[in-house]
C-alpha positions in Angstrom: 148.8 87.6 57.8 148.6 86.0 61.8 145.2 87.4 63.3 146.2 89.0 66.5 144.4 87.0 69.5 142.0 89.3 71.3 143.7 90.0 75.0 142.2 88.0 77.2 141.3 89.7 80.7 143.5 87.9 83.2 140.9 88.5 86.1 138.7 86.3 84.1 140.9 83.7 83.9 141.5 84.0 87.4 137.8 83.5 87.9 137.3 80.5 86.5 140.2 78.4 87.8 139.5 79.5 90.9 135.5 78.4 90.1 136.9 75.1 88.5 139.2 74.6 91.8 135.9 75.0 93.7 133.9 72.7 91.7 136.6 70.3 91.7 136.8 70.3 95.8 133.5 70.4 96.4 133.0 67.2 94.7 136.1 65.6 96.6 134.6 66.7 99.5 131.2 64.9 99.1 133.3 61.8 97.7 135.7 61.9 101.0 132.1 62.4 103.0 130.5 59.3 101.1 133.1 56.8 101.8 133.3 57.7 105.4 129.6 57.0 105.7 130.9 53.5 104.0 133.9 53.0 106.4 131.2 53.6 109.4 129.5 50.4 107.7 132.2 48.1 108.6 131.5 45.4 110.7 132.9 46.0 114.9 134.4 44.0 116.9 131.0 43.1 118.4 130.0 42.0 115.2 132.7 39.5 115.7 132.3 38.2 118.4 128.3 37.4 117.9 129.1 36.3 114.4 132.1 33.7 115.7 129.0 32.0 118.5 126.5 31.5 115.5 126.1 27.5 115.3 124.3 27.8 111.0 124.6 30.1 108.1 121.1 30.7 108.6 122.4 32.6 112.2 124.8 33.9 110.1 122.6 35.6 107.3 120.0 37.1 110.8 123.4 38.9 112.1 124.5 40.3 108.9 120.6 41.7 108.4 121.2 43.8 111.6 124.3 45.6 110.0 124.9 47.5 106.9 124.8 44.5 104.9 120.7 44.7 105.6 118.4 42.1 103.6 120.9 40.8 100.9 120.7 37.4 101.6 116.7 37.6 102.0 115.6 35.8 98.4 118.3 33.0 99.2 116.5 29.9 100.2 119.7 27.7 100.5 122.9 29.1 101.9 126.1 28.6 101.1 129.4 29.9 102.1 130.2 31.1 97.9 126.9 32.4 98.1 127.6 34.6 101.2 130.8 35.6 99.4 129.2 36.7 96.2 126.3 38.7 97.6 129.3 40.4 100.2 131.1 41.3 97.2 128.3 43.2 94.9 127.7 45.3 97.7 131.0 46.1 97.9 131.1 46.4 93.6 128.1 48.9 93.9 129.2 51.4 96.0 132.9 51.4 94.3 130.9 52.1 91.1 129.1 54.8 92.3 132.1 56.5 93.8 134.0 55.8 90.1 131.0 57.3 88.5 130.9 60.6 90.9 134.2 61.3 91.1 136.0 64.0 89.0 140.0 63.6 87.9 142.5 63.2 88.9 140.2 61.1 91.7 138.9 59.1 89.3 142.0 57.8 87.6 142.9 57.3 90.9 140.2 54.6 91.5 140.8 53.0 88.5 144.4 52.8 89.6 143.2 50.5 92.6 141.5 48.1 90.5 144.1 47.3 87.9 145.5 44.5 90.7 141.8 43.0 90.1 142.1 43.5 85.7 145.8 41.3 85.9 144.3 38.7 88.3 141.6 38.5 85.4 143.5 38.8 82.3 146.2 35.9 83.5 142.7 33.9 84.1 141.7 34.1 80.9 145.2 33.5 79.2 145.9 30.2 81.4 142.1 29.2 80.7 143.3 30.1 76.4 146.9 28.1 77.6 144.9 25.0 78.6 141.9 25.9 76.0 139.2 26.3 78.1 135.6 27.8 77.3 136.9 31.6 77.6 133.2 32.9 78.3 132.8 31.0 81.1 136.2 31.9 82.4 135.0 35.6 81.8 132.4 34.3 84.2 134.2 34.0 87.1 136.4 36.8 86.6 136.4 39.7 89.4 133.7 42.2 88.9 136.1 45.1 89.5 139.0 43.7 87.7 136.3 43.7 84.3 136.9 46.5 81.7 134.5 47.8 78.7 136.4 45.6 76.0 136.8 42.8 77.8 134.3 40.6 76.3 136.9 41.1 73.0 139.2 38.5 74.7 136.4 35.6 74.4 137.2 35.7 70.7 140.8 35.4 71.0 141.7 31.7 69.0 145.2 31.8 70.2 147.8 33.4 72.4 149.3 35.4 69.5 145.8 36.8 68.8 145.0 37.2 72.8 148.3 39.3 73.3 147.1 42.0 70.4 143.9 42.0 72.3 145.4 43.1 75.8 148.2 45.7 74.1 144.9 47.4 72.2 141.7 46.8 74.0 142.9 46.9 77.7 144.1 49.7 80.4 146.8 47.1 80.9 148.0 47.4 77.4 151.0 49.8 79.1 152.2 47.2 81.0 152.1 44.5 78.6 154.2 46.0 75.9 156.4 46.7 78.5 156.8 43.7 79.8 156.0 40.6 77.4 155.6 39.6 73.9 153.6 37.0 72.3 155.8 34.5 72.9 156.0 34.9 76.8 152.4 33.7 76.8 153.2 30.5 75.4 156.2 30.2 77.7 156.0 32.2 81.1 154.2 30.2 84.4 151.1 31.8 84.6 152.4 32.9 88.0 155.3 34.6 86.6 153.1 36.6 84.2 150.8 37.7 87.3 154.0 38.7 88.9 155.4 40.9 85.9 152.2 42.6 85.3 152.0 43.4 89.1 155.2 44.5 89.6 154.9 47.3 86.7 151.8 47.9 87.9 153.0 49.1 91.4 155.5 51.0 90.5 153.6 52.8 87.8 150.8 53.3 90.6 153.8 54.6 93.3 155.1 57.3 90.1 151.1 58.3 89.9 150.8 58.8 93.9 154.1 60.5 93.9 153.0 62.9 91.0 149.7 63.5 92.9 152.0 64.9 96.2 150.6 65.7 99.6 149.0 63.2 101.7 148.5 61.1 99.4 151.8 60.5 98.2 153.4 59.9 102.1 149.7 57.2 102.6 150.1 55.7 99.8 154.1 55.4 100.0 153.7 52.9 102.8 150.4 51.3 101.7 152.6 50.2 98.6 155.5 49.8 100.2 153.1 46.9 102.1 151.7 45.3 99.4 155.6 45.5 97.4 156.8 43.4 100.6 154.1 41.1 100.6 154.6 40.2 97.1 158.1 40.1 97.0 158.1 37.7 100.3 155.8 35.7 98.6 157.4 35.1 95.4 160.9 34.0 97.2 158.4 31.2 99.6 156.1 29.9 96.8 159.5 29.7 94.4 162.0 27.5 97.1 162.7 24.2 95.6 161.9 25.5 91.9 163.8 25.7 88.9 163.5 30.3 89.5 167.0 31.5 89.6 168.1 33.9 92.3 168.5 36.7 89.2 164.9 35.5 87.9 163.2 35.9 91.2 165.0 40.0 91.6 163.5 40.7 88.3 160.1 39.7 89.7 160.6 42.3 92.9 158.5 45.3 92.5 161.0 48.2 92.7 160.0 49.4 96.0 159.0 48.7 99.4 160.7 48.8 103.1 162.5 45.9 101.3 164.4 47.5 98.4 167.1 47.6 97.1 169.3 46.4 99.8 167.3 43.3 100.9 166.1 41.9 98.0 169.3 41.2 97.2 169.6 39.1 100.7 165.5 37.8 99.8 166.6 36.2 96.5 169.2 34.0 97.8 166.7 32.3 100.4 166.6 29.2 100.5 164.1 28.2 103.4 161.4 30.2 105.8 163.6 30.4 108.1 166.4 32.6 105.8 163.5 34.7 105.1 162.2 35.4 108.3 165.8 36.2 109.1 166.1 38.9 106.5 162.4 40.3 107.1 163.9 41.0 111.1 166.6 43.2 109.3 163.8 45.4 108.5 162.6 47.6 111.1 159.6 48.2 109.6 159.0 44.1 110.4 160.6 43.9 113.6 156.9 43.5 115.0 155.4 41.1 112.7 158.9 38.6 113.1 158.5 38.9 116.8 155.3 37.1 115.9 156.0 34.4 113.8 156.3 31.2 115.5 158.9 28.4 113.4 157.9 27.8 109.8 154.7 29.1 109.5 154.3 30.9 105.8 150.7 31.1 106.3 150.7 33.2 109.6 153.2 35.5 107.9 150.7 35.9 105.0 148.2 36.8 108.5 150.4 39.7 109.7 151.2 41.5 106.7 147.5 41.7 106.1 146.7 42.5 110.1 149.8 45.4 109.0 147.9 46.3 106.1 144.7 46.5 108.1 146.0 49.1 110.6 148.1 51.0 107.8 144.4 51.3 106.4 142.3 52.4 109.0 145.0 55.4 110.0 144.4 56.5 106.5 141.1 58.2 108.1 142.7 60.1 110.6 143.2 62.3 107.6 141.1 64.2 105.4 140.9 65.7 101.8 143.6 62.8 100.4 143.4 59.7 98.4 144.6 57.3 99.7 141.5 56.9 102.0 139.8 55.5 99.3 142.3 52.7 98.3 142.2 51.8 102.6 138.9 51.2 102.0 138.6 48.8 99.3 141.2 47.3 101.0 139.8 46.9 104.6 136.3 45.9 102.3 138.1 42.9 101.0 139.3 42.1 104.4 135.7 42.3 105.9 134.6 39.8 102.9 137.7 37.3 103.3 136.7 37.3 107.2 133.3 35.9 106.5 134.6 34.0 104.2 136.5 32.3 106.6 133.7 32.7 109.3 131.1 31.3 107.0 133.2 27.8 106.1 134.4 27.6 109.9 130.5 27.4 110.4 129.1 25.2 107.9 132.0 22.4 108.2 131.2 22.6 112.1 134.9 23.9 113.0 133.4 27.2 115.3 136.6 26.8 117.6 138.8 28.0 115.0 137.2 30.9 113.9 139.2 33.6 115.5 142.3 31.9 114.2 141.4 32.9 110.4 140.1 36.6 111.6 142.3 40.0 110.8 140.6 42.6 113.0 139.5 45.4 111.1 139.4 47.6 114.4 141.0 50.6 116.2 
C-alpha cells in the first residue's frame, strides 16, 4: 500500500518562499548596486575632450590612469593601438565574470543570454578558419573572451565540418540554435556571413521569448533594446547583400523576426536595391524618423554611427530604472562602445589624423 505523505504545514512553506524571495532580492539588489558603481566608471564627456587633444599613445595611457581604467597599461613598454584594445577589454571581461559568478537565476541565465552574440561571432570563426583549414588553436586564440564556453577547446579537434557540427549541437549553449537552423551540410555550403546571420537571428528571438517570459521592466527595456539591434541587423544584411547573388526571399529569411521593422517593412527592406531605397523605407518608420533626418546621401557607414549613437541613449535610460535586467545588458553594451571609441581614438592618434577624432566618437553621455 501508498504511504500517506506527512501534511506539510503550509505556514512553513510560506516561510521559506518568502525567505528564498528574500535571499533572491537581496542578491539582485547588491548586483543592480555593483554595476552602477561600474556605469559611474564610464568615461565623461570631459574625458573626451582631453583624450581627443593628446598628440601620443603614451598621453593617451597618462589620461586613462586618471580614470577607472587606473594602471593597466603600466607594464607596457611599447604601445600600440591592439594593445590598448586588449587591456580595455579584460577589464571589461573581469567585472562581467564576477557579476556571472555572483548572480543567482533567473539573473544569471540572463547574462549568459547577452553573450551568446559574442559565442556565434566565435563559433563561425572557427568554422571558416576549419572551411579554409586553418590552425583551429590559434583561431581559438583570437576568439572573444566572452563569446568562450567550458567545451570550447573540443572544437580544436574537430578534422572536418561534419565532425565540427556534432561538436556545436553537443558541446555548445548554441547547440539549440544549430539544430534548428543548419545541418552538416550548410557548413560546407552557407557564406560564413549567412551562417552568422542564421544563428543571430534565432538567437534574438529566442533572447526576446526569454525577456518576455521574465515580464516587468525588463521585458518593455529589453523590447526596444532588441528591437535595435533586430533593425540594425536586418539593415545591414539588405546593404552588405546589394549587387549579390541573395534573393529578395533569401535575404527575409535572414530578418530576425522582430524589431520597429517587422513584419510590414521587411517586406519593403528586401526588395532594396540601393542606399538610397533603404533609407527611404527606414523614414517609414517613426521610430527612425530622427536618425534619416541625419543621414546625408549614401553614407552606409554613418547609418551604422546612428543606430549605435540610438543604441547608446536607449542604454543609458535603462538606469533611470531600478531592480530590472535589462540594466545589465545596457551596460555591456555602452562598455563595448567606450572600448570601440578608444579604439578609434587610439588609431586617430598613432597615424597622426587628431582632426578626425570626433568624427568616429558615439557619446556615451546624458
Amino acid at each position: 500500500c501508498k504511504r500517506k505523505r506527512a501534511a506539510q504545514d503550509p505556514r512553513k512553506t510560506t516561510v521559506d518562499t518568502l525567505e528564498t524571495m528574500t535571499d533572491v532580492r537581496a542578491t539582485e539588489t547588491r548586483e543592480d548596486g555593483i554595476l552602477r558603481g561600474y556605469k559611474g566608471g564610464l568615461l565623461g564627456a570631459t574625458d573626451y575632450t582631453n583624450l581627443g587633444q593628446c598628440e601620443s599613445l603614451d598621453d593617451v595611457k597618462l589620461h586613462l590612469e586618471g580614470t577607472d581604467y587606473g594602471a593597466f597599461l603600466q607594464d607596457e613598454s611599447t604601445l600600440h593601438t591592439s594593445r590598448i584594445v586588449d587591456k580595455c577589454l579584460a577589464k571589461l571581461v573581469d567585472e562581467w565574470k564576477y557579476l556571472r559568478c555572483n548572480a543567482d537565476e533567473p539573473l544569471a541565465t540572463f547574462l549568459d543570454y547577452c553573450t551568446y552574440g559574442h559565442m556565434i561571432d566565435n563559433v563561425v570563426l572557427i568554422v571558416s578558419g576549419t572551411l579554409h583549414e586553418r590552425d583551429v588553436h590559434e583561431l581559438v586564440e583570437k576568439c572573444h573572451p566572452l563569446g568562450l564556453f567550458d567545451a570550447i577547446g573540443t572544437l580544436a579537434v574537430a578534422q572536418n565540418l561534419r565532425e565540427l557540427y556534432r561538436l556545436c549541437l553537443v558541446d555548445t549553449p548554441l547547440g539549440p540554435y544549430v539544430s534548428e537552423c543548419l545541418s552538416s551540410e550548410d557548413l560546407d555550403e552557407m557564406n560564413v556571413e549567412i551562417l552568422r546571420n542564421t544563428l543571430y537571428k534565432a538567437y534574438l528571438e529566442d533572447f526576446m521569448r526569454f525577456c518576455r517570459g521574465l515580464g516587468g521592466e525588463t521585458a518593455d527595456r529589453m523590447a526596444g533594446l532588441l528591437a535595435l539591434d533586430a533593425d540594425r541587423r536586418a539593415l545591414n544584411i539588405t546593404i552588405n547583400s546589394i549587387g549579390t547573388e541573395l534573393t529578395r526571399d533569401d535575404r527575409r529569411s535572414l530578418y530576425p523576426k522582430l524589431g520597429h521593422l517587422y513584419p510590414d517593412l521587411h517586406v519593403e527592406l528586401a526588395t532594396c536595391e540601393d542606399l538610397e531605397q533603404v533609407k527611404g523605407t527606414l523614414e517609414r518608420c517613426p521610430a527612425y524618423h530622427d536618425v534619416c533626418r541625419r543621414l546625408a546621401y549614401g553614407e552606409s557607414q554613418a547609418l551604422d554611427k546612428l543606430l549605435y549613437e540610438e543604441e547608446a541613449k536607449l542604454c543609458m535610460l535603462t538606469f533611470q530604472g531600478q531592480f530590472h535586467y535589462a540594466s545589465f545588458y545596457a551596460y555591456l553594451k555602452l562598455r563595448e562602445q567606450e572600448i570601440r571609441n578608444l579604439m578609434w581614438i587610439s588609431e586617430c592618434v598613432a597615424q597622426n589624423q587628431r582632426n578626425r577624432i570626433q568624427d568616429g566618437i558615439v557619446p556615451l553621455w546624458s
